[in-house]
Each structure stands twice: as C-alpha cells, then as structure tokens.
Amino acid sequence: MIRTEPVRGMKDYVGIEAKEIRFLEDVFRKTVELSNYIEVISPIIEEFSLFAMKGGEELRRTMYTFKDKAERELSLRPEITPSIARVFLDKLQPLPRPIKLYYIGTVYRYDEPQNGRYREFRQAGVEVLGAEGPLVDTLVINDLYTFFNKIGMGNIITIKLNNISIIRRILEDMAINEGEQEHILHLIDKGLFDDAVQEIDRLATSDKKNMETMFEIIKAGTISEVKLKDYISYYKNLSQQFIYLKQVYEMSKNLGIPVKLDMSLVRGLAYYTGIIFEVKTENVQFSIAGGGRYDRLIEIYGGPHTPAVGFAVGIERTLIAGKGYIKISQLPKIIIFNLTSSCLMFSISIAGKLRENGYIAEIDTKGGSLGKAIPSYISQGFRIMIIIGEKEVREGNVTVKDLDKKTQVTVAIDKLLDLLKQML
C-alpha cells in the first residue's frame, strides 16, 4: 500500500487550484511578451556549482543536491536566474543587447514547510541582460507592477526599494572583499546585527568607523524622499549610490508605481550589486516577488561584462496574498442531455460546434431521468442544459434550459449561438 499524500512540502493542485495557477502564469506570459520578452524553458536539474557559486548561504543550505550515476554533483534548481545566465552564455551572446528573457517554472528548496513556504513552488520572472542604468531598472519594476495590476492586486501592494551597492561600498571601504561580504549581508538580511558586527570587526582592516554609518543607514528602515536627499548631501562618499536610488524611486513614483524607500531591505541572494526591490502586501507577512540588479554574475560564470537586472514572482505566494482580489473568469459550462440514445450523433455535432466557439460542452453519459439529472448538473456548476430528443433531431432544433433561472426555449440550430450570447 503506497502513501497517497504528496511528499512533505509539496502539493497536488486539482480543479480550481490548478486553474488559478495557470491563470497567473497565462497573465504573466501575456504581460511580459507585450514588452518584448522572449521565453526560455530550462532544465529543472542543473550542475550544483551553477547555484553554489553565487547563490548565497541560505540558498546553498536549502538546495536539493545529489550525484547521478556518473558521479556528477547535480541540484534541483532552487531559482532560475543562474539557469538564464547559463543559457545566455551557451546560446545567446551573439544577439544584440539588451536581451530580454522570461521564464515560468518550478523550483525546489528544502525549507521547513509553512504558510507561503513550500519545497516545490513556481516562479515566473524576467531578466534583462546587457543593459544598465536607472531607466532600465525602472522599466523592469514597471513590468512587475503591470502584472500585479492586471491580476487585480495593483492597489494592495507596495514595492520596497533599496540600493545594495550602498552597503557594498561601505564594506569595500573597510577592505572586506566580495566573498566575505556575502556572509555579512546574509546576517543582516536575517536581522542578526550583533553577529554581523562581530564579523566586520574580525574582517575589516581599515575604516572600521564606517560600520556605525552602515548600521545607522540600515536601521533607518523606511525613509522619506526628503531623508534620501539629506543622505545625498551628508554621505558624500556614497552620494553616487544614493543618487541612483533617488532616480529609480522618482521615475517609478512618476509612473504611479507604489514604491517605498526601505534602507533595511537586504535580499538574501548574494549576486545583487545595485537596485533591489520586493513586493509586499498587508495580507501576508512574506514577500510575494522580488528582484534587483546583478552586474557581475555573467563574469563570475566566465563570460564578458554583462550588466543585468530582473525579478521573480512567487506564484503560490501571490495566490495566497491575492485571495479575494484575483478574479478568474469562468467559462459557463453546458451539458447536453439526450432523451434517447438515437440522438447521440446529433449531440456530438452540437458539442463540437459549441466547443469551436469557446464554450465548455459536455455530453451526458449517465443516462437516467431528466428530473434526476438536472439537480446533479446544477451541483457541478453547469449553467445551461441542452435537451435533445427525437423530435429535436427530426426538426433541426434544440431545447435550451437555463438551470439558474429555470426557464427554457426551443430554438433552431442555426440560432443556438445567438441565443447563448443573450443568455450568458
């Protein structure tokens, strides 16, 4: 006897739940393709080193890893950006810049399962490779906001915005190299400030006084635009990084995007080098999307200097946060009921005509009485019943019954589609 429930941290999606996932994926695909992104479908299994090299501590800790029969160390992908970078290096370098790519797929992380956190989940994201500057970052953020607007969540989300290069610049001034920065940023991301201080004390070889400045900025949290202008004036050695943040913030705000400056935002992935952002909503505690600029990842993988920026949306998390706001249009369901078996071929032709015109049409195969069939199909969500008997076949008509309003009318076959448009 096998276990019938899915593996812990994973879930079966049936019916409306599956439809909700596909709805978000379809809206995302249509949204980004209108902005000229090209789809990439990459393997679920990749070389372990692809993610371990620059994924960050937590990502490495939660990866599903194994060796195949040839003793190669592999991993189920915990995210998709590194896969996109690999595809770029393998196939896309000759293309003119910028290269705009998108993906939709499952990812795997061995986290402790809880609300909004699964071991298998879906991400939909974009990457823009070979372009830099605040305008590019703003356009990517706008693509993200457009998606949330289209699914009905535009009014309930906030996009938190920061520039990780501010912290990286301070750490560099303290002679802490990029590899050592990764661990410090991980500690800050987890709110372990005391541990981060200890690490900086241990690693820094110059200008340790900058550590106090760094934590003053981080602990400021959400700041106003006026405060950001003060930072530009006060922190002269960081003015370039603050100005860049101000440019992205102002352009995003002018586009009507609900952005907030949050100096405490430090995303866990180690490859970010510039603007970073996360989508939050008051409905849930976790972020539902996020991204940022990563200008050195392609070089780390052995490619040419290729500035890049992107984001990923958590599909399941978005569904949880958007409950009551995401509206999925449901096509009306039509059941065709035969009064006698001799009507079957006629019914099949009617069903085909309905399906060609976008209706969900099913033919009754249970038999039995019409009186018992009606309440059964109402409970299954059917709105219309088409009743066909020998008389209807002989005269080229059908009887159409509105199961909600409990009304019915007999109509010629060539008038059926017009009648359904009126009824539905």
Tab-separated table of C-alpha atoms in Angstrom:
chain	number	residue	atom	x	y	z
A	1	MET	CA	0.000	0.000	0.000
A	2	ILE	CA	1.579	3.278	-1.067
A	3	ARG	CA	1.230	6.630	0.689
A	4	THR	CA	-1.366	8.690	-1.137
A	5	GLU	CA	-0.378	12.159	0.097
A	6	PRO	CA	2.369	14.103	-1.743
A	7	VAL	CA	5.919	14.441	-0.416
A	8	ARG	CA	6.148	16.822	2.568
A	9	GLY	CA	6.349	20.441	1.465
A	10	MET	CA	4.772	19.706	-1.908
A	11	LYS	CA	1.179	19.846	-3.007
A	12	ASP	CA	-1.300	18.463	-5.542
A	13	TYR	CA	-3.397	21.080	-7.342
A	14	VAL	CA	-6.746	19.966	-8.739
A	15	GLY	CA	-9.594	21.841	-10.385
A	16	ILE	CA	-9.913	25.485	-9.346
A	17	GLU	CA	-6.494	25.499	-7.612
A	18	ALA	CA	-4.810	24.302	-10.800
A	19	LYS	CA	-6.836	26.810	-12.799
A	20	GLU	CA	-5.667	29.656	-10.522
A	21	ILE	CA	-2.020	28.752	-11.051
A	22	ARG	CA	-2.432	28.539	-14.822
A	23	PHE	CA	-4.354	31.820	-14.813
A	24	LEU	CA	-1.473	33.695	-13.164
A	25	GLU	CA	1.050	32.042	-15.464
A	26	ASP	CA	-1.019	32.954	-18.534
A	27	VAL	CA	-1.442	36.582	-17.450
A	28	PHE	CA	2.275	36.831	-16.708
A	29	ARG	CA	3.200	35.365	-20.099
A	30	LYS	CA	0.898	37.729	-21.990
A	31	THR	CA	2.074	40.744	-19.949
A	32	VAL	CA	5.800	40.290	-20.492
A	33	GLU	CA	5.504	39.198	-24.114
A	34	LEU	CA	3.818	42.538	-24.811
A	35	SER	CA	7.040	44.135	-23.510
A	36	ASN	CA	9.072	42.013	-25.976
A	37	TYR	CA	10.479	39.413	-23.579
A	38	ILE	CA	11.414	36.029	-25.104
A	39	GLU	CA	10.598	32.802	-23.263
A	40	VAL	CA	13.302	30.435	-22.021
A	41	ILE	CA	12.500	26.893	-20.857
A	42	SER	CA	15.459	25.454	-18.977
A	43	PRO	CA	16.011	22.071	-17.230
A	44	ILE	CA	14.902	21.516	-13.652
A	45	ILE	CA	18.211	19.752	-12.934
A	46	GLU	CA	21.448	21.754	-13.210
A	47	GLU	CA	25.070	21.436	-12.124
A	48	PHE	CA	25.309	22.112	-8.378
A	49	SER	CA	28.112	24.642	-8.933
A	50	LEU	CA	25.837	26.878	-11.009
A	51	PHE	CA	23.877	27.813	-7.880
A	52	ALA	CA	26.520	27.248	-5.212
A	53	MET	CA	28.944	29.727	-6.753
A	54	LYS	CA	26.882	32.860	-6.052
A	55	GLY	CA	23.501	31.866	-4.652
A	56	GLY	CA	24.091	32.860	-1.053
A	57	GLU	CA	24.304	30.891	2.180
A	58	GLU	CA	20.643	30.163	2.710
A	59	LEU	CA	20.097	29.056	-0.862
A	60	ARG	CA	23.020	26.622	-0.675
A	61	ARG	CA	21.761	25.302	2.659
A	62	THR	CA	18.301	24.510	1.283
A	63	MET	CA	19.270	23.043	-2.088
A	64	TYR	CA	18.258	19.532	-3.132
A	65	THR	CA	21.575	18.028	-4.268
A	66	PHE	CA	22.548	14.537	-5.417
A	67	LYS	CA	25.047	12.656	-7.546
A	68	ASP	CA	23.970	10.951	-10.730
A	69	LYS	CA	25.270	7.576	-11.949
A	70	ALA	CA	28.326	9.276	-13.442
A	71	GLU	CA	29.134	10.841	-10.041
A	72	ARG	CA	28.288	14.371	-11.254
A	73	GLU	CA	27.068	16.654	-8.466
A	74	LEU	CA	23.678	17.993	-9.513
A	75	SER	CA	20.874	20.026	-7.995
A	76	LEU	CA	17.188	20.620	-8.438
A	77	ARG	CA	17.138	24.290	-9.310
A	78	PRO	CA	16.350	26.481	-6.256
A	79	GLU	CA	15.807	29.500	-8.504
A	80	ILE	CA	16.030	30.216	-12.238
A	81	THR	CA	18.224	33.315	-12.736
A	82	PRO	CA	21.500	31.311	-12.811
A	83	SER	CA	19.941	28.996	-15.408
A	84	ILE	CA	19.118	32.028	-17.552
A	85	ALA	CA	22.722	33.217	-17.180
A	86	ARG	CA	23.947	29.799	-18.327
A	87	VAL	CA	21.598	29.814	-21.342
A	88	PHE	CA	22.857	33.285	-22.242
A	89	LEU	CA	26.480	32.111	-22.158
A	90	ASP	CA	25.664	28.947	-24.093
A	91	LYS	CA	23.378	30.285	-26.830
A	92	LEU	CA	22.592	33.985	-26.769
A	93	GLN	CA	25.807	36.009	-26.654
A	94	PRO	CA	25.740	36.907	-30.389
A	95	LEU	CA	22.312	38.565	-30.055
A	96	PRO	CA	22.076	42.375	-29.944
A	97	ARG	CA	21.717	43.948	-26.494
A	98	PRO	CA	19.628	44.243	-24.454
A	99	ILE	CA	18.388	40.660	-24.415
A	100	LYS	CA	15.013	40.410	-22.664
A	101	LEU	CA	14.090	36.946	-21.421
A	102	TYR	CA	11.341	35.448	-19.288
A	103	TYR	CA	10.623	32.096	-17.667
A	104	ILE	CA	7.906	30.207	-15.804
A	105	GLY	CA	8.785	27.058	-13.900
A	106	THR	CA	9.035	25.024	-10.707
A	107	VAL	CA	11.871	25.439	-8.202
A	108	TYR	CA	12.862	23.386	-5.158
A	109	ARG	CA	14.138	24.344	-1.712
A	110	TYR	CA	14.397	22.160	1.382
A	111	ASP	CA	12.782	24.704	3.708
A	112	GLU	CA	10.604	23.985	6.730
A	113	PRO	CA	7.098	23.963	5.211
A	114	GLN	CA	4.647	26.614	6.420
A	115	ASN	CA	2.084	29.023	5.006
A	116	GLY	CA	3.586	30.542	1.879
A	117	ARG	CA	6.684	28.347	2.023
A	118	TYR	CA	6.808	25.096	0.085
A	119	ARG	CA	9.574	22.769	-1.025
A	120	GLU	CA	8.246	22.787	-4.569
A	121	PHE	CA	6.827	26.049	-5.852
A	122	ARG	CA	6.523	28.094	-9.014
A	123	GLN	CA	8.322	31.219	-10.142
A	124	ALA	CA	7.643	33.494	-13.082
A	125	GLY	CA	10.331	36.042	-13.830
A	126	VAL	CA	12.216	38.200	-16.295
A	127	GLU	CA	15.871	39.039	-16.910
A	128	VAL	CA	17.245	41.929	-18.972
A	129	LEU	CA	20.838	41.200	-19.981
A	130	GLY	CA	23.282	43.720	-21.399
A	131	ALA	CA	21.647	46.951	-20.230
A	132	GLU	CA	22.313	49.246	-17.298
A	133	GLY	CA	21.137	52.494	-15.771
A	134	PRO	CA	18.189	53.699	-13.702
A	135	LEU	CA	15.839	53.777	-16.704
A	136	VAL	CA	16.282	50.049	-17.349
A	137	ASP	CA	15.733	49.258	-13.661
A	138	THR	CA	12.582	51.381	-13.620
A	139	LEU	CA	11.181	49.716	-16.738
A	140	VAL	CA	11.671	46.278	-15.175
A	141	ILE	CA	9.921	47.415	-11.981
A	142	ASN	CA	7.123	48.796	-14.148
A	143	ASP	CA	6.738	45.423	-15.884
A	144	LEU	CA	6.432	43.819	-12.453
A	145	TYR	CA	3.798	46.316	-11.326
A	146	THR	CA	1.870	45.930	-14.597
A	147	PHE	CA	1.492	42.212	-13.917
A	148	PHE	CA	0.115	42.810	-10.414
A	149	ASN	CA	-2.218	45.461	-11.781
A	150	LYS	CA	-3.602	43.052	-14.365
A	151	ILE	CA	-4.450	40.391	-11.789
A	152	GLY	CA	-6.279	42.901	-9.569
A	153	MET	CA	-3.611	43.467	-6.901
A	154	GLY	CA	-2.250	46.835	-8.016
A	155	ASN	CA	-3.971	48.697	-5.166
A	156	ILE	CA	-2.883	46.390	-2.344
A	157	ILE	CA	0.851	46.006	-2.964
A	158	THR	CA	3.895	48.080	-2.049
A	159	ILE	CA	7.256	47.744	-3.771
A	160	LYS	CA	10.106	48.276	-1.323
A	161	LEU	CA	13.205	49.746	-2.916
A	162	ASN	CA	16.858	49.994	-1.923
A	163	ASN	CA	20.336	50.043	-3.459
A	164	ILE	CA	22.571	47.261	-2.114
A	165	SER	CA	25.622	48.993	-3.552
A	166	ILE	CA	25.383	51.447	-0.617
A	167	ILE	CA	26.203	48.681	1.856
A	168	ARG	CA	28.678	47.017	-0.509
A	169	ARG	CA	30.563	50.306	-0.934
A	170	ILE	CA	30.874	50.742	2.850
A	171	LEU	CA	32.119	47.176	3.253
A	172	GLU	CA	34.623	47.690	0.427
A	173	ASP	CA	35.922	50.825	2.149
A	174	MET	CA	36.577	48.630	5.178
A	175	ALA	CA	38.639	46.313	2.894
A	176	ILE	CA	36.114	43.451	3.133
A	177	ASN	CA	36.148	41.501	-0.107
A	178	GLU	CA	33.103	40.407	-2.076
A	179	GLY	CA	33.208	36.826	-0.814
A	180	GLU	CA	33.299	37.964	2.804
A	181	GLN	CA	30.529	40.477	2.143
A	182	GLU	CA	28.204	37.607	1.267
A	183	HIS	CA	28.173	36.252	4.818
A	184	ILE	CA	27.730	39.713	6.362
A	185	LEU	CA	24.834	40.527	4.043
A	186	HIS	CA	23.254	37.170	4.924
A	187	LEU	CA	23.433	38.030	8.636
A	188	ILE	CA	21.965	41.493	8.045
A	189	ASP	CA	19.174	40.014	5.913
A	190	LYS	CA	18.274	37.740	8.830
A	191	GLY	CA	18.365	40.656	11.306
A	192	LEU	CA	21.415	39.225	13.098
A	193	PHE	CA	23.089	42.598	13.517
A	194	ASP	CA	25.281	41.627	16.503
A	195	ASP	CA	26.691	38.700	14.562
A	196	ALA	CA	27.288	40.981	11.571
A	197	VAL	CA	29.188	43.440	13.803
A	198	GLN	CA	31.410	40.631	15.060
A	199	GLU	CA	32.174	39.532	11.517
A	200	ILE	CA	33.018	43.074	10.434
A	201	ASP	CA	35.275	43.505	13.487
A	202	ARG	CA	37.038	40.289	12.537
A	203	LEU	CA	37.423	41.000	8.827
A	204	ALA	CA	37.762	44.760	8.436
A	205	THR	CA	41.312	46.057	8.081
A	206	SER	CA	40.561	49.768	7.607
A	207	ASP	CA	37.956	52.447	8.313
A	208	LYS	CA	36.014	50.423	10.896
A	209	LYS	CA	34.278	53.640	11.866
A	210	ASN	CA	32.217	53.209	8.687
A	211	MET	CA	30.465	50.269	10.341
A	212	GLU	CA	28.478	52.647	12.543
A	213	THR	CA	27.430	54.620	9.480
A	214	MET	CA	26.289	51.458	7.731
A	215	PHE	CA	24.065	50.322	10.594
A	216	GLU	CA	22.635	53.826	11.048
A	217	ILE	CA	21.502	53.722	7.433
A	218	ILE	CA	20.143	50.158	7.623
A	219	LYS	CA	18.260	50.717	10.866
A	220	ALA	CA	16.603	53.851	9.462
A	221	GLY	CA	14.210	51.456	7.669
A	222	THR	CA	11.537	53.193	5.618
A	223	ILE	CA	12.600	56.751	4.797
A	224	SER	CA	11.074	59.716	3.020
A	225	GLU	CA	12.289	61.304	-0.187
A	226	VAL	CA	13.423	64.289	1.889
A	227	LYS	CA	15.558	61.992	4.048
A	228	LEU	CA	17.084	60.453	0.932
A	229	LYS	CA	18.092	63.929	-0.259
A	230	ASP	CA	19.689	64.526	3.125
A	231	TYR	CA	21.693	61.322	2.727
A	232	ILE	CA	22.963	62.519	-0.661
A	233	SER	CA	24.246	65.710	0.912
A	234	TYR	CA	25.568	64.179	4.128
A	235	TYR	CA	27.254	60.982	2.918
A	236	LYS	CA	29.491	62.468	0.224
A	237	ASN	CA	31.367	59.236	-0.470
A	238	LEU	CA	28.034	57.438	-1.028
A	239	SER	CA	26.285	60.191	-2.968
A	240	GLN	CA	26.524	58.344	-6.292
A	241	GLN	CA	24.734	55.292	-4.896
A	242	PHE	CA	22.058	57.394	-3.197
A	243	ILE	CA	21.515	59.473	-6.343
A	244	TYR	CA	20.981	56.293	-8.377
A	245	LEU	CA	18.398	55.112	-5.844
A	246	LYS	CA	16.691	58.502	-5.976
A	247	GLN	CA	16.476	58.364	-9.785
A	248	VAL	CA	14.821	54.935	-9.810
A	249	TYR	CA	12.482	55.945	-6.988
A	250	GLU	CA	11.369	59.178	-8.683
A	251	MET	CA	10.815	57.586	-12.093
A	252	SER	CA	8.845	54.729	-10.534
A	253	LYS	CA	6.749	57.123	-8.470
A	254	ASN	CA	6.020	59.279	-11.536
A	255	LEU	CA	4.725	56.156	-13.291
A	256	GLY	CA	2.226	55.636	-10.479
A	257	ILE	CA	4.048	52.654	-9.001
A	258	PRO	CA	3.568	52.352	-5.195
A	259	VAL	CA	7.262	52.394	-4.222
A	260	LYS	CA	8.728	52.936	-0.750
A	261	LEU	CA	12.342	53.614	0.155
A	262	ASP	CA	13.454	50.967	2.646
A	263	MET	CA	17.087	51.105	3.750
A	264	SER	CA	16.679	47.864	5.739
A	265	LEU	CA	15.926	45.833	2.612
A	266	VAL	CA	18.784	43.366	2.002
A	267	ARG	CA	17.798	40.473	-0.246
A	268	GLY	CA	19.315	37.083	0.518
A	269	LEU	CA	20.766	36.262	-2.905
A	270	ALA	CA	24.474	37.039	-2.989
A	271	TYR	CA	24.782	38.212	-6.592
A	272	TYR	CA	22.902	41.535	-6.289
A	273	THR	CA	25.078	44.587	-6.906
A	274	GLY	CA	22.695	47.539	-7.231
A	275	ILE	CA	18.994	48.319	-7.064
A	276	ILE	CA	16.971	45.697	-5.175
A	277	PHE	CA	13.211	45.531	-4.616
A	278	GLU	CA	10.492	43.385	-3.041
A	279	VAL	CA	6.719	43.278	-3.393
A	280	LYS	CA	4.835	43.291	-0.094
A	281	THR	CA	1.181	43.338	0.897
A	282	GLU	CA	-0.506	43.710	4.272
A	283	ASN	CA	-2.411	40.460	3.671
A	284	VAL	CA	0.670	38.309	4.367
A	285	GLN	CA	3.984	38.626	6.199
A	286	PHE	CA	6.186	37.294	3.399
A	287	SER	CA	7.243	38.988	0.178
A	288	ILE	CA	5.482	37.762	-2.965
A	289	ALA	CA	8.004	38.931	-5.568
A	290	GLY	CA	11.424	40.500	-5.698
A	291	GLY	CA	14.454	41.214	-7.782
A	292	GLY	CA	17.296	43.544	-8.475
A	293	ARG	CA	20.414	44.373	-10.445
A	294	TYR	CA	23.269	41.882	-10.762
A	295	ASP	CA	26.049	43.262	-12.924
A	296	ARG	CA	28.784	40.704	-12.235
A	297	LEU	CA	27.066	37.306	-12.341
A	298	ILE	CA	27.876	36.625	-16.009
A	299	GLU	CA	31.532	37.485	-15.383
A	300	ILE	CA	31.648	35.177	-12.355
A	301	TYR	CA	30.486	32.377	-14.654
A	302	GLY	CA	33.349	33.173	-17.051
A	303	GLY	CA	31.541	35.414	-19.527
A	304	PRO	CA	32.068	39.031	-20.599
A	305	HIS	CA	30.953	42.013	-18.543
A	306	THR	CA	27.171	41.909	-18.879
A	307	PRO	CA	25.103	44.165	-16.627
A	308	ALA	CA	21.704	42.661	-15.849
A	309	VAL	CA	18.514	43.172	-13.867
A	310	GLY	CA	15.467	41.010	-13.252
A	311	PHE	CA	12.757	39.795	-10.899
A	312	ALA	CA	10.837	36.678	-9.922
A	313	VAL	CA	7.204	36.341	-8.809
A	314	GLY	CA	6.178	33.577	-6.412
A	315	ILE	CA	3.023	32.138	-7.993
A	316	GLU	CA	1.661	30.303	-4.937
A	317	ARG	CA	2.503	33.196	-2.619
A	318	THR	CA	0.741	35.609	-4.942
A	319	LEU	CA	-2.388	33.448	-4.879
A	320	ILE	CA	-2.367	33.426	-1.068
A	321	ALA	CA	-1.854	37.200	-0.841
A	322	GLY	CA	-4.348	37.951	-3.599
A	323	LYS	CA	-7.251	35.921	-2.250
A	324	GLY	CA	-10.394	37.975	-2.759
A	325	TYR	CA	-8.663	40.273	-5.259
A	326	ILE	CA	-7.616	37.936	-8.050
A	327	LYS	CA	-10.672	37.309	-10.208
A	328	ILE	CA	-10.561	34.356	-12.579
A	329	SER	CA	-13.194	34.437	-15.268
A	330	GLN	CA	-15.014	31.111	-15.541
A	331	LEU	CA	-16.480	29.993	-18.825
A	332	PRO	CA	-20.091	28.824	-18.488
A	333	LYS	CA	-20.480	25.051	-18.645
A	334	ILE	CA	-23.114	23.474	-20.909
A	335	ILE	CA	-24.428	19.926	-20.525
A	336	ILE	CA	-26.100	18.203	-23.485
A	337	PHE	CA	-28.748	15.709	-22.399
A	338	ASN	CA	-30.085	13.068	-24.791
A	339	LEU	CA	-33.612	11.852	-24.234
A	340	THR	CA	-32.852	8.737	-26.314
A	341	SER	CA	-29.643	7.003	-27.443
A	342	SER	CA	-30.542	7.619	-31.085
A	343	CYS	CA	-29.756	11.327	-30.558
A	344	LEU	CA	-26.077	10.752	-29.736
A	345	MET	CA	-24.507	11.602	-33.109
A	346	PHE	CA	-26.629	14.749	-33.340
A	347	SER	CA	-25.466	15.707	-29.827
A	348	ILE	CA	-21.803	15.172	-30.706
A	349	SER	CA	-22.107	17.577	-33.641
A	350	ILE	CA	-23.771	20.177	-31.395
A	351	ALA	CA	-20.992	19.793	-28.792
A	352	GLY	CA	-18.353	20.253	-31.471
A	353	LYS	CA	-19.991	23.454	-32.691
A	354	LEU	CA	-20.160	24.833	-29.136
A	355	ARG	CA	-16.510	23.989	-28.403
A	356	GLU	CA	-15.364	25.625	-31.644
A	357	ASN	CA	-16.977	28.813	-30.364
A	358	GLY	CA	-15.294	28.721	-26.947
A	359	TYR	CA	-17.961	27.061	-24.805
A	360	ILE	CA	-17.328	24.212	-22.362
A	361	ALA	CA	-19.692	21.493	-23.579
A	362	GLU	CA	-20.158	18.009	-22.159
A	363	ILE	CA	-22.453	15.200	-23.269
A	364	ASP	CA	-24.339	13.290	-20.600
A	365	THR	CA	-23.243	9.633	-20.472
A	366	LYS	CA	-25.016	8.573	-17.275
A	367	GLY	CA	-28.476	8.055	-18.738
A	368	GLY	CA	-31.357	8.114	-16.292
A	369	SER	CA	-34.196	10.546	-15.999
A	370	LEU	CA	-34.081	14.234	-16.830
A	371	GLY	CA	-35.557	15.051	-13.414
A	372	LYS	CA	-32.630	13.467	-11.576
A	373	ALA	CA	-30.033	14.803	-13.999
A	374	ILE	CA	-30.914	18.487	-13.537
A	375	PRO	CA	-30.050	18.854	-9.804
A	376	SER	CA	-26.906	16.746	-10.316
A	377	TYR	CA	-25.568	19.026	-13.036
A	378	ILE	CA	-26.543	22.183	-11.146
A	379	SER	CA	-24.383	20.957	-8.238
A	380	GLN	CA	-21.462	20.511	-10.671
A	381	GLY	CA	-21.677	24.121	-11.813
A	382	PHE	CA	-23.422	23.697	-15.164
A	383	ARG	CA	-25.365	26.798	-16.159
A	384	ILE	CA	-27.098	25.625	-19.339
A	385	MET	CA	-28.652	22.307	-20.343
A	386	ILE	CA	-29.366	21.499	-23.988
A	387	ILE	CA	-32.039	18.835	-24.254
A	388	ILE	CA	-32.207	16.742	-27.435
A	389	GLY	CA	-34.893	14.201	-28.307
A	390	GLU	CA	-36.064	12.532	-31.485
A	391	LYS	CA	-38.348	15.475	-32.258
A	392	GLU	CA	-35.459	17.968	-31.983
A	393	VAL	CA	-33.293	15.825	-34.290
A	394	ARG	CA	-36.100	15.487	-36.811
A	395	GLU	CA	-36.862	19.240	-36.869
A	396	GLY	CA	-33.266	20.506	-36.522
A	397	ASN	CA	-33.944	22.208	-33.180
A	398	VAL	CA	-32.641	22.034	-29.630
A	399	THR	CA	-34.280	22.862	-26.309
A	400	VAL	CA	-32.122	25.176	-24.191
A	401	LYS	CA	-32.746	25.259	-20.429
A	402	ASP	CA	-31.299	27.931	-18.114
A	403	LEU	CA	-30.620	25.962	-14.937
A	404	ASP	CA	-30.250	29.127	-12.842
A	405	LYS	CA	-33.419	30.875	-13.941
A	406	LYS	CA	-35.366	27.635	-14.530
A	407	THR	CA	-36.537	28.793	-17.959
A	408	GLN	CA	-36.271	27.039	-21.308
A	409	VAL	CA	-36.802	27.736	-25.003
A	410	THR	CA	-36.670	25.690	-28.199
A	411	VAL	CA	-34.566	27.172	-30.981
A	412	ALA	CA	-33.277	26.208	-34.446
A	413	ILE	CA	-29.672	25.004	-34.524
A	414	ASP	CA	-28.510	27.973	-36.601
A	415	LYS	CA	-29.887	30.321	-33.906
A	416	LEU	CA	-28.302	28.484	-30.941
A	417	LEU	CA	-25.130	30.587	-30.683
A	418	ASP	CA	-27.097	33.857	-30.800
A	419	LEU	CA	-29.394	32.595	-28.041
A	420	LEU	CA	-26.462	31.547	-25.833
A	421	LYS	CA	-24.868	35.002	-26.210
A	422	GLN	CA	-28.098	36.536	-24.929
A	423	MET	CA	-28.406	34.088	-22.044
A	424	LEU	CA	-24.774	34.207	-20.914
